[in-house]
């Protein structure tokens, strides 16, 4: 069972998992959030539609975007730092082509 916690200021990115070999009444175990996100995971984190994420990527607005084959992956910490700094425009040198 995966659950995301909400904190002051939005999602804090902590997920909880129940260990399958533990007692049913045992407390959930916190796991680290993934360092690299898919477009769907980022859309969920930002609470926007997938289309919005693709638009931000195409416009060069999101930092930490990398293409892996035909897939797009985004570094979670780069996006969190970008949000914390006020969401300024990403320099063209960091834009995914």
PDB file of N, CA and C in Angstrom:
ATOM      1  N   UNK A   1       0.852  -1.177   0.000  1.00  0.00           N
ATOM      2  CA  UNK A   1       0.000   0.000   0.000  1.00  0.00           C
ATOM      3  C   UNK A   1       0.890   1.230   0.000  1.00  0.00           C
ATOM      4  N   UNK A   2       0.713   2.124  -0.955  1.00  0.00           N
ATOM      5  CA  UNK A   2       1.513   3.348  -1.035  1.00  0.00           C
ATOM      6  C   UNK A   2       0.585   4.523  -0.743  1.00  0.00           C
ATOM      7  N   UNK A   3       1.048   5.414   0.101  1.00  0.00           N
ATOM      8  CA  UNK A   3       0.280   6.580   0.486  1.00  0.00           C
ATOM      9  C   UNK A   3       1.197   7.790   0.454  1.00  0.00           C
ATOM     10  N   UNK A   4       0.735   8.913  -0.090  1.00  0.00           N
ATOM     11  CA  UNK A   4       1.565  10.104  -0.015  1.00  0.00           C
ATOM     12  C   UNK A   4       1.018  10.997   1.088  1.00  0.00           C
ATOM     13  N   UNK A   5       1.903  11.607   1.819  1.00  0.00           N
ATOM     14  CA  UNK A   5       1.511  12.467   2.924  1.00  0.00           C
ATOM     15  C   UNK A   5       1.437  13.905   2.453  1.00  0.00           C
ATOM     16  N   UNK A   6       0.518  14.649   3.010  1.00  0.00           N
ATOM     17  CA  UNK A   6       0.402  16.063   2.713  1.00  0.00           C
ATOM     18  C   UNK A   6       0.931  16.848   3.915  1.00  0.00           C
ATOM     19  N   UNK A   7       1.709  17.860   3.643  1.00  0.00           N
ATOM     20  CA  UNK A   7       2.233  18.696   4.707  1.00  0.00           C
ATOM     21  C   UNK A   7       1.915  20.146   4.425  1.00  0.00           C
ATOM     22  N   UNK A   8       2.336  21.021   5.264  1.00  0.00           N
ATOM     23  CA  UNK A   8       2.137  22.438   5.048  1.00  0.00           C
ATOM     24  C   UNK A   8       2.889  22.827   3.794  1.00  0.00           C
ATOM     25  N   UNK A   9       2.203  23.448   2.858  1.00  0.00           N
ATOM     26  CA  UNK A   9       2.840  23.877   1.626  1.00  0.00           C
ATOM     27  C   UNK A   9       2.795  22.828   0.529  1.00  0.00           C
ATOM     28  N   UNK A  10       2.079  21.732   0.702  1.00  0.00           N
ATOM     29  CA  UNK A  10       1.925  20.772  -0.380  1.00  0.00           C
ATOM     30  C   UNK A  10       2.515  19.428  -0.055  1.00  0.00           C
ATOM     31  N   UNK A  11       2.610  18.604  -1.092  1.00  0.00           N
ATOM     32  CA  UNK A  11       3.108  17.242  -0.916  1.00  0.00           C
ATOM     33  C   UNK A  11       4.559  17.263  -0.465  1.00  0.00           C
ATOM     34  N   UNK A  12       4.884  16.391   0.453  1.00  0.00           N
ATOM     35  CA  UNK A  12       6.256  16.342   0.950  1.00  0.00           C
ATOM     36  C   UNK A  12       7.030  15.192   0.351  1.00  0.00           C
ATOM     37  N   UNK A  13       6.381  14.398  -0.473  1.00  0.00           N
ATOM     38  CA  UNK A  13       7.090  13.366  -1.209  1.00  0.00           C
ATOM     39  C   UNK A  13       7.561  12.179  -0.396  1.00  0.00           C
ATOM     40  N   UNK A  14       6.882  11.832   0.649  1.00  0.00           N
ATOM     41  CA  UNK A  14       7.239  10.649   1.432  1.00  0.00           C
ATOM     42  C   UNK A  14       6.177   9.611   1.159  1.00  0.00           C
ATOM     43  N   UNK A  15       6.597   8.405   0.854  1.00  0.00           N
ATOM     44  CA  UNK A  15       5.625   7.346   0.661  1.00  0.00           C
ATOM     45  C   UNK A  15       5.790   6.327   1.769  1.00  0.00           C
ATOM     46  N   UNK A  16       4.708   5.643   2.066  1.00  0.00           N
ATOM     47  CA  UNK A  16       4.718   4.642   3.116  1.00  0.00           C
ATOM     48  C   UNK A  16       4.390   3.292   2.496  1.00  0.00           C
ATOM     49  N   UNK A  17       5.088   2.270   2.938  1.00  0.00           N
ATOM     50  CA  UNK A  17       4.811   0.926   2.464  1.00  0.00           C
ATOM     51  C   UNK A  17       4.677  -0.005   3.656  1.00  0.00           C
ATOM     52  N   UNK A  18       3.760  -0.911   3.551  1.00  0.00           N
ATOM     53  CA  UNK A  18       3.637  -1.960   4.554  1.00  0.00           C
ATOM     54  C   UNK A  18       4.519  -3.112   4.107  1.00  0.00           C
ATOM     55  N   UNK A  19       5.337  -3.606   4.994  1.00  0.00           N
ATOM     56  CA  UNK A  19       6.163  -4.770   4.664  1.00  0.00           C
ATOM     57  C   UNK A  19       5.256  -5.987   4.589  1.00  0.00           C
ATOM     58  N   UNK A  20       5.405  -6.795   3.528  1.00  0.00           N
ATOM     59  CA  UNK A  20       4.514  -7.935   3.342  1.00  0.00           C
ATOM     60  C   UNK A  20       4.779  -9.042   4.338  1.00  0.00           C
ATOM     61  N   UNK A  21       6.004  -9.143   4.831  1.00  0.00           N
ATOM     62  CA  UNK A  21       6.313 -10.221   5.769  1.00  0.00           C
ATOM     63  C   UNK A  21       6.182  -9.776   7.225  1.00  0.00           C
ATOM     64  N   UNK A  22       5.610  -8.603   7.460  1.00  0.00           N
ATOM     65  CA  UNK A  22       5.431  -8.114   8.819  1.00  0.00           C
ATOM     66  C   UNK A  22       4.008  -8.341   9.274  1.00  0.00           C
ATOM     67  N   UNK A  23       3.791  -8.155  10.551  1.00  0.00           N
ATOM     68  CA  UNK A  23       2.470  -8.284  11.146  1.00  0.00           C
ATOM     69  C   UNK A  23       1.505  -7.288  10.493  1.00  0.00           C
ATOM     70  N   UNK A  24       0.268  -7.704  10.265  1.00  0.00           N
ATOM     71  CA  UNK A  24      -0.750  -6.843   9.649  1.00  0.00           C
ATOM     72  C   UNK A  24      -0.959  -5.544  10.421  1.00  0.00           C
ATOM     73  N   UNK A  25      -0.765  -5.583  11.746  1.00  0.00           N
ATOM     74  CA  UNK A  25      -0.993  -4.407  12.579  1.00  0.00           C
ATOM     75  C   UNK A  25       0.257  -3.548  12.753  1.00  0.00           C
ATOM     76  N   UNK A  26       1.341  -3.924  12.087  1.00  0.00           N
ATOM     77  CA  UNK A  26       2.592  -3.178  12.214  1.00  0.00           C
ATOM     78  C   UNK A  26       2.462  -1.812  11.538  1.00  0.00           C
ATOM     79  N   UNK A  27       3.203  -0.857  12.052  1.00  0.00           N
ATOM     80  CA  UNK A  27       3.197   0.487  11.486  1.00  0.00           C
ATOM     81  C   UNK A  27       3.831   0.477  10.101  1.00  0.00           C
ATOM     82  N   UNK A  28       3.373   1.352   9.195  1.00  0.00           N
ATOM     83  CA  UNK A  28       3.968   1.427   7.867  1.00  0.00           C
ATOM     84  C   UNK A  28       5.426   1.891   7.945  1.00  0.00           C
ATOM     85  N   UNK A  29       6.214   1.492   6.955  1.00  0.00           N
ATOM     86  CA  UNK A  29       7.624   1.833   6.896  1.00  0.00           C
ATOM     87  C   UNK A  29       7.808   2.941   5.855  1.00  0.00           C
ATOM     88  N   UNK A  30       8.465   4.038   6.223  1.00  0.00           N
ATOM     89  CA  UNK A  30       8.708   5.130   5.279  1.00  0.00           C
ATOM     90  C   UNK A  30       9.810   4.728   4.305  1.00  0.00           C
ATOM     91  N   UNK A  31       9.610   5.054   3.023  1.00  0.00           N
ATOM     92  CA  UNK A  31      10.630   4.811   2.003  1.00  0.00           C
ATOM     93  C   UNK A  31      11.001   6.134   1.373  1.00  0.00           C
ATOM     94  N   UNK A  32      12.200   6.198   0.831  1.00  0.00           N
ATOM     95  CA  UNK A  32      12.634   7.424   0.178  1.00  0.00           C
ATOM     96  C   UNK A  32      11.887   7.607  -1.135  1.00  0.00           C
ATOM     97  N   UNK A  33      11.522   8.856  -1.465  1.00  0.00           N
ATOM     98  CA  UNK A  33      10.874   9.102  -2.751  1.00  0.00           C
ATOM     99  C   UNK A  33      11.900   8.910  -3.872  1.00  0.00           C
ATOM    100  N   UNK A  34      11.456   8.592  -5.075  1.00  0.00           N
ATOM    101  CA  UNK A  34      12.395   8.375  -6.173  1.00  0.00           C
ATOM    102  C   UNK A  34      13.122   9.676  -6.537  1.00  0.00           C
ATOM    103  N   UNK A  35      14.392   9.561  -6.881  1.00  0.00           N
ATOM    104  CA  UNK A  35      15.182  10.730  -7.271  1.00  0.00           C
ATOM    105  C   UNK A  35      14.845  11.188  -8.679  1.00  0.00           C
ATOM    106  N   UNK A  36      14.389  10.254  -9.503  1.00  0.00           N
ATOM    107  CA  UNK A  36      14.054  10.551 -10.892  1.00  0.00           C
ATOM    108  C   UNK A  36      12.587  10.219 -11.105  1.00  0.00           C
ATOM    109  N   UNK A  37      11.848  11.170 -11.688  1.00  0.00           N
ATOM    110  CA  UNK A  37      10.411  11.022 -11.863  1.00  0.00           C
ATOM    111  C   UNK A  37      10.031  10.861 -13.330  1.00  0.00           C
ATOM    112  N   UNK A  38       8.915  10.199 -13.559  1.00  0.00           N
ATOM    113  CA  UNK A  38       8.310  10.169 -14.885  1.00  0.00           C
ATOM    114  C   UNK A  38       7.440  11.414 -15.027  1.00  0.00           C
ATOM    115  N   UNK A  39       6.949  11.651 -16.240  1.00  0.00           N
ATOM    116  CA  UNK A  39       6.051  12.788 -16.462  1.00  0.00           C
ATOM    117  C   UNK A  39       4.793  12.629 -15.604  1.00  0.00           C
ATOM    118  N   UNK A  40       4.246  11.426 -15.539  1.00  0.00           N
ATOM    119  CA  UNK A  40       3.045  11.202 -14.721  1.00  0.00           C
ATOM    120  C   UNK A  40       3.305  11.470 -13.247  1.00  0.00           C
ATOM    121  N   UNK A  41       4.443  11.016 -12.739  1.00  0.00           N
ATOM    122  CA  UNK A  41       4.773  11.232 -11.326  1.00  0.00           C
ATOM    123  C   UNK A  41       4.964  12.714 -11.031  1.00  0.00           C
ATOM    124  N   UNK A  42       5.603  13.439 -11.950  1.00  0.00           N
ATOM    125  CA  UNK A  42       5.790  14.879 -11.748  1.00  0.00           C
ATOM    126  C   UNK A  42       4.453  15.609 -11.802  1.00  0.00           C
ATOM    127  N   UNK A  43       3.595  15.229 -12.732  1.00  0.00           N
ATOM    128  CA  UNK A  43       2.271  15.854 -12.821  1.00  0.00           C
ATOM    129  C   UNK A  43       1.508  15.652 -11.511  1.00  0.00           C
ATOM    130  N   UNK A  44       1.605  14.456 -10.943  1.00  0.00           N
ATOM    131  CA  UNK A  44       0.951  14.178  -9.664  1.00  0.00           C
ATOM    132  C   UNK A  44       1.561  15.035  -8.547  1.00  0.00           C
ATOM    133  N   UNK A  45       2.886  15.127  -8.507  1.00  0.00           N
ATOM    134  CA  UNK A  45       3.570  15.922  -7.485  1.00  0.00           C
ATOM    135  C   UNK A  45       3.174  17.393  -7.571  1.00  0.00           C
ATOM    136  N   UNK A  46       3.108  17.925  -8.799  1.00  0.00           N
ATOM    137  CA  UNK A  46       2.775  19.338  -9.002  1.00  0.00           C
ATOM    138  C   UNK A  46       1.270  19.596  -9.011  1.00  0.00           C
ATOM    139  N   UNK A  47       0.490  18.503  -9.045  1.00  0.00           N
ATOM    140  CA  UNK A  47      -0.969  18.599  -9.110  1.00  0.00           C
ATOM    141  C   UNK A  47      -1.427  19.349 -10.351  1.00  0.00           C
ATOM    142  N   UNK A  48      -0.873  18.939 -11.477  1.00  0.00           N
ATOM    143  CA  UNK A  48      -1.262  19.482 -12.773  1.00  0.00           C
ATOM    144  C   UNK A  48      -1.505  18.319 -13.725  1.00  0.00           C
ATOM    145  N   UNK A  49      -2.057  18.613 -14.884  1.00  0.00           N
ATOM    146  CA  UNK A  49      -2.288  17.594 -15.905  1.00  0.00           C
ATOM    147  C   UNK A  49      -0.972  17.218 -16.582  1.00  0.00           C
ATOM    148  N   UNK A  50      -0.913  16.012 -17.137  1.00  0.00           N
ATOM    149  CA  UNK A  50       0.273  15.561 -17.889  1.00  0.00           C
ATOM    150  C   UNK A  50       0.604  16.543 -19.013  1.00  0.00           C
ATOM    151  N   UNK A  51      -0.441  17.035 -19.684  1.00  0.00           N
ATOM    152  CA  UNK A  51      -0.254  17.968 -20.800  1.00  0.00           C
ATOM    153  C   UNK A  51       0.495  19.220 -20.350  1.00  0.00           C
ATOM    154  N   UNK A  52       0.226  19.684 -19.147  1.00  0.00           N
ATOM    155  CA  UNK A  52       0.907  20.862 -18.605  1.00  0.00           C
ATOM    156  C   UNK A  52       2.397  20.581 -18.438  1.00  0.00           C
ATOM    157  N   UNK A  53       2.743  19.405 -17.946  1.00  0.00           N
ATOM    158  CA  UNK A  53       4.150  19.034 -17.784  1.00  0.00           C
ATOM    159  C   UNK A  53       4.830  18.986 -19.145  1.00  0.00           C
ATOM    160  N   UNK A  54       4.188  18.351 -20.131  1.00  0.00           N
ATOM    161  CA  UNK A  54       4.770  18.298 -21.480  1.00  0.00           C
ATOM    162  C   UNK A  54       4.948  19.697 -22.070  1.00  0.00           C
ATOM    163  N   UNK A  55       3.999  20.587 -21.819  1.00  0.00           N
ATOM    164  CA  UNK A  55       4.109  21.964 -22.309  1.00  0.00           C
ATOM    165  C   UNK A  55       5.284  22.680 -21.644  1.00  0.00           C
ATOM    166  N   UNK A  56       5.420  22.524 -20.327  1.00  0.00           N
ATOM    167  CA  UNK A  56       6.541  23.144 -19.616  1.00  0.00           C
ATOM    168  C   UNK A  56       7.882  22.621 -20.138  1.00  0.00           C
ATOM    169  N   UNK A  57       7.943  21.330 -20.436  1.00  0.00           N
ATOM    170  CA  UNK A  57       9.177  20.746 -20.978  1.00  0.00           C
ATOM    171  C   UNK A  57       9.466  21.329 -22.352  1.00  0.00           C
ATOM    172  N   UNK A  58       8.463  21.384 -23.222  1.00  0.00           N
ATOM    173  CA  UNK A  58       8.637  21.908 -24.584  1.00  0.00           C
ATOM    174  C   UNK A  58       9.065  23.369 -24.576  1.00  0.00           C
ATOM    175  N   UNK A  59       8.596  24.132 -23.604  1.00  0.00           N
ATOM    176  CA  UNK A  59       8.939  25.551 -23.499  1.00  0.00           C
ATOM    177  C   UNK A  59      10.251  25.785 -22.758  1.00  0.00           C
ATOM    178  N   UNK A  60      10.871  24.709 -22.262  1.00  0.00           N
ATOM    179  CA  UNK A  60      12.127  24.848 -21.544  1.00  0.00           C
ATOM    180  C   UNK A  60      11.966  25.421 -20.151  1.00  0.00           C
ATOM    181  N   UNK A  61      10.795  25.279 -19.571  1.00  0.00           N
ATOM    182  CA  UNK A  61      10.507  25.860 -18.261  1.00  0.00           C
ATOM    183  C   UNK A  61      10.944  24.977 -17.091  1.00  0.00           C
ATOM    184  N   UNK A  62      11.032  23.667 -17.296  1.00  0.00           N
ATOM    185  CA  UNK A  62      11.369  22.753 -16.205  1.00  0.00           C
ATOM    186  C   UNK A  62      12.842  22.402 -16.198  1.00  0.00           C
ATOM    187  N   UNK A  63      13.495  22.491 -15.047  1.00  0.00           N
ATOM    188  CA  UNK A  63      14.891  22.064 -14.949  1.00  0.00           C
ATOM    189  C   UNK A  63      14.973  20.559 -14.708  1.00  0.00           C
ATOM    190  N   UNK A  64      16.136  20.000 -14.965  1.00  0.00           N
ATOM    191  CA  UNK A  64      16.389  18.601 -14.636  1.00  0.00           C
ATOM    192  C   UNK A  64      15.740  17.595 -15.554  1.00  0.00           C
ATOM    193  N   UNK A  65      15.357  18.024 -16.744  1.00  0.00           N
ATOM    194  CA  UNK A  65      14.687  17.134 -17.691  1.00  0.00           C
ATOM    195  C   UNK A  65      15.730  16.437 -18.554  1.00  0.00           C
ATOM    196  N   UNK A  66      15.596  15.124 -18.670  1.00  0.00           N
ATOM    197  CA  UNK A  66      16.506  14.335 -19.506  1.00  0.00           C
ATOM    198  C   UNK A  66      15.688  13.332 -20.303  1.00  0.00           C
ATOM    199  N   UNK A  67      16.105  13.101 -21.517  1.00  0.00           N
ATOM    200  CA  UNK A  67      15.486  12.052 -22.332  1.00  0.00           C
ATOM    201  C   UNK A  67      16.335  10.799 -22.203  1.00  0.00           C
ATOM    202  N   UNK A  68      15.677   9.689 -21.972  1.00  0.00           N
ATOM    203  CA  UNK A  68      16.330   8.388 -21.889  1.00  0.00           C
ATOM    204  C   UNK A  68      15.653   7.544 -22.958  1.00  0.00           C
ATOM    205  N   UNK A  69      16.302   7.428 -24.097  1.00  0.00           N
ATOM    206  CA  UNK A  69      15.645   6.774 -25.226  1.00  0.00           C
ATOM    207  C   UNK A  69      14.459   7.616 -25.644  1.00  0.00           C
ATOM    208  N   UNK A  70      13.286   7.002 -25.656  1.00  0.00           N
ATOM    209  CA  UNK A  70      12.064   7.739 -25.999  1.00  0.00           C
ATOM    210  C   UNK A  70      11.326   8.238 -24.761  1.00  0.00           C
ATOM    211  N   UNK A  71      11.862   7.940 -23.596  1.00  0.00           N
ATOM    212  CA  UNK A  71      11.226   8.335 -22.335  1.00  0.00           C
ATOM    213  C   UNK A  71      11.793   9.650 -21.833  1.00  0.00           C
ATOM    214  N   UNK A  72      10.996  10.340 -21.057  1.00  0.00           N
ATOM    215  CA  UNK A  72      11.434  11.578 -20.412  1.00  0.00           C
ATOM    216  C   UNK A  72      11.503  11.319 -18.921  1.00  0.00           C
ATOM    217  N   UNK A  73      12.601  11.708 -18.306  1.00  0.00           N
ATOM    218  CA  UNK A  73      12.769  11.594 -16.863  1.00  0.00           C
ATOM    219  C   UNK A  73      13.154  12.957 -16.321  1.00  0.00           C
ATOM    220  N   UNK A  74      12.719  13.255 -15.108  1.00  0.00           N
ATOM    221  CA  UNK A  74      12.960  14.563 -14.499  1.00  0.00           C
ATOM    222  C   UNK A  74      13.553  14.343 -13.114  1.00  0.00           C
ATOM    223  N   UNK A  75      14.646  15.042 -12.826  1.00  0.00           N
ATOM    224  CA  UNK A  75      15.273  14.952 -11.517  1.00  0.00           C
ATOM    225  C   UNK A  75      14.402  15.693 -10.503  1.00  0.00           C
ATOM    226  N   UNK A  76      13.911  14.955  -9.534  1.00  0.00           N
ATOM    227  CA  UNK A  76      12.977  15.475  -8.530  1.00  0.00           C
ATOM    228  C   UNK A  76      13.561  16.672  -7.775  1.00  0.00           C
ATOM    229  N   UNK A  77      14.808  16.571  -7.324  1.00  0.00           N
ATOM    230  CA  UNK A  77      15.408  17.640  -6.536  1.00  0.00           C
ATOM    231  C   UNK A  77      15.552  18.926  -7.345  1.00  0.00           C
ATOM    232  N   UNK A  78      15.860  18.811  -8.639  1.00  0.00           N
ATOM    233  CA  UNK A  78      15.967  20.001  -9.495  1.00  0.00           C
ATOM    234  C   UNK A  78      14.625  20.734  -9.561  1.00  0.00           C
ATOM    235  N   UNK A  79      13.534  19.979  -9.659  1.00  0.00           N
ATOM    236  CA  UNK A  79      12.204  20.596  -9.709  1.00  0.00           C
ATOM    237  C   UNK A  79      11.855  21.218  -8.362  1.00  0.00           C
ATOM    238  N   UNK A  80      12.164  20.524  -7.267  1.00  0.00           N
ATOM    239  CA  UNK A  80      11.873  21.079  -5.937  1.00  0.00           C
ATOM    240  C   UNK A  80      12.674  22.357  -5.683  1.00  0.00           C
ATOM    241  N   UNK A  81      13.936  22.377  -6.098  1.00  0.00           N
ATOM    242  CA  UNK A  81      14.757  23.590  -5.956  1.00  0.00           C
ATOM    243  C   UNK A  81      14.193  24.723  -6.804  1.00  0.00           C
ATOM    244  N   UNK A  82      13.745  24.394  -8.014  1.00  0.00           N
ATOM    245  CA  UNK A  82      13.149  25.373  -8.932  1.00  0.00           C
ATOM    246  C   UNK A  82      11.887  25.969  -8.324  1.00  0.00           C
ATOM    247  N   UNK A  83      11.056  25.138  -7.728  1.00  0.00           N
ATOM    248  CA  UNK A  83       9.840  25.632  -7.080  1.00  0.00           C
ATOM    249  C   UNK A  83      10.176  26.531  -5.894  1.00  0.00           C
ATOM    250  N   UNK A  84      11.159  26.121  -5.104  1.00  0.00           N
ATOM    251  CA  UNK A  84      11.550  26.893  -3.919  1.00  0.00           C
ATOM    252  C   UNK A  84      12.142  28.248  -4.291  1.00  0.00           C
ATOM    253  N   UNK A  85      12.771  28.327  -5.454  1.00  0.00           N
ATOM    254  CA  UNK A  85      13.412  29.573  -5.867  1.00  0.00           C
ATOM    255  C   UNK A  85      12.473  30.509  -6.606  1.00  0.00           C
ATOM    256  N   UNK A  86      11.232  30.128  -6.768  1.00  0.00           N
ATOM    257  CA  UNK A  86      10.270  31.025  -7.394  1.00  0.00           C
ATOM    258  C   UNK A  86       9.957  30.698  -8.835  1.00  0.00           C
ATOM    259  N   UNK A  87      10.391  29.555  -9.345  1.00  0.00           N
ATOM    260  CA  UNK A  87      10.043  29.064 -10.667  1.00  0.00           C
ATOM    261  C   UNK A  87      10.524  29.962 -11.796  1.00  0.00           C
ATOM    262  N   UNK A  88      11.734  30.465 -11.679  1.00  0.00           N
ATOM    263  CA  UNK A  88      12.302  31.268 -12.749  1.00  0.00           C
ATOM    264  C   UNK A  88      12.508  30.450 -14.008  1.00  0.00           C
ATOM    265  N   UNK A  89      12.667  31.112 -15.120  1.00  0.00           N
ATOM    266  CA  UNK A  89      12.868  30.432 -16.397  1.00  0.00           C
ATOM    267  C   UNK A  89      14.204  29.707 -16.377  1.00  0.00           C
ATOM    268  N   UNK A  90      14.227  28.515 -16.936  1.00  0.00           N
ATOM    269  CA  UNK A  90      15.438  27.702 -17.020  1.00  0.00           C
ATOM    270  C   UNK A  90      16.281  28.211 -18.166  1.00  0.00           C
ATOM    271  N   UNK A  91      17.605  28.279 -17.975  1.00  0.00           N
ATOM    272  CA  UNK A  91      18.483  28.736 -19.038  1.00  0.00           C
ATOM    273  C   UNK A  91      18.398  27.794 -20.226  1.00  0.00           C
ATOM    274  N   UNK A  92      18.632  28.297 -21.411  1.00  0.00           N
ATOM    275  CA  UNK A  92      18.507  27.508 -22.635  1.00  0.00           C
ATOM    276  C   UNK A  92      19.483  26.337 -22.653  1.00  0.00           C
ATOM    277  N   UNK A  93      20.637  26.471 -21.997  1.00  0.00           N
ATOM    278  CA  UNK A  93      21.635  25.396 -22.014  1.00  0.00           C
ATOM    279  C   UNK A  93      21.138  24.150 -21.291  1.00  0.00           C
ATOM    280  N   UNK A  94      20.165  24.282 -20.401  1.00  0.00           N
ATOM    281  CA  UNK A  94      19.642  23.141 -19.644  1.00  0.00           C
ATOM    282  C   UNK A  94      18.377  22.590 -20.278  1.00  0.00           C
ATOM    283  N   UNK A  95      17.914  23.195 -21.344  1.00  0.00           N
ATOM    284  CA  UNK A  95      16.665  22.787 -21.985  1.00  0.00           C
ATOM    285  C   UNK A  95      16.861  21.497 -22.758  1.00  0.00           C
ATOM    286  N   UNK A  96      15.866  20.615 -22.691  1.00  0.00           N
ATOM    287  CA  UNK A  96      15.883  19.359 -23.442  1.00  0.00           C
ATOM    288  C   UNK A  96      15.418  19.635 -24.861  1.00  0.00           C
ATOM    289  N   UNK A  97      16.137  19.091 -25.818  1.00  0.00           N
ATOM    290  CA  UNK A  97      15.763  19.303 -27.218  1.00  0.00           C
ATOM    291  C   UNK A  97      14.934  18.178 -27.736  1.00  0.00           C
TER     292      UNK A  97
END
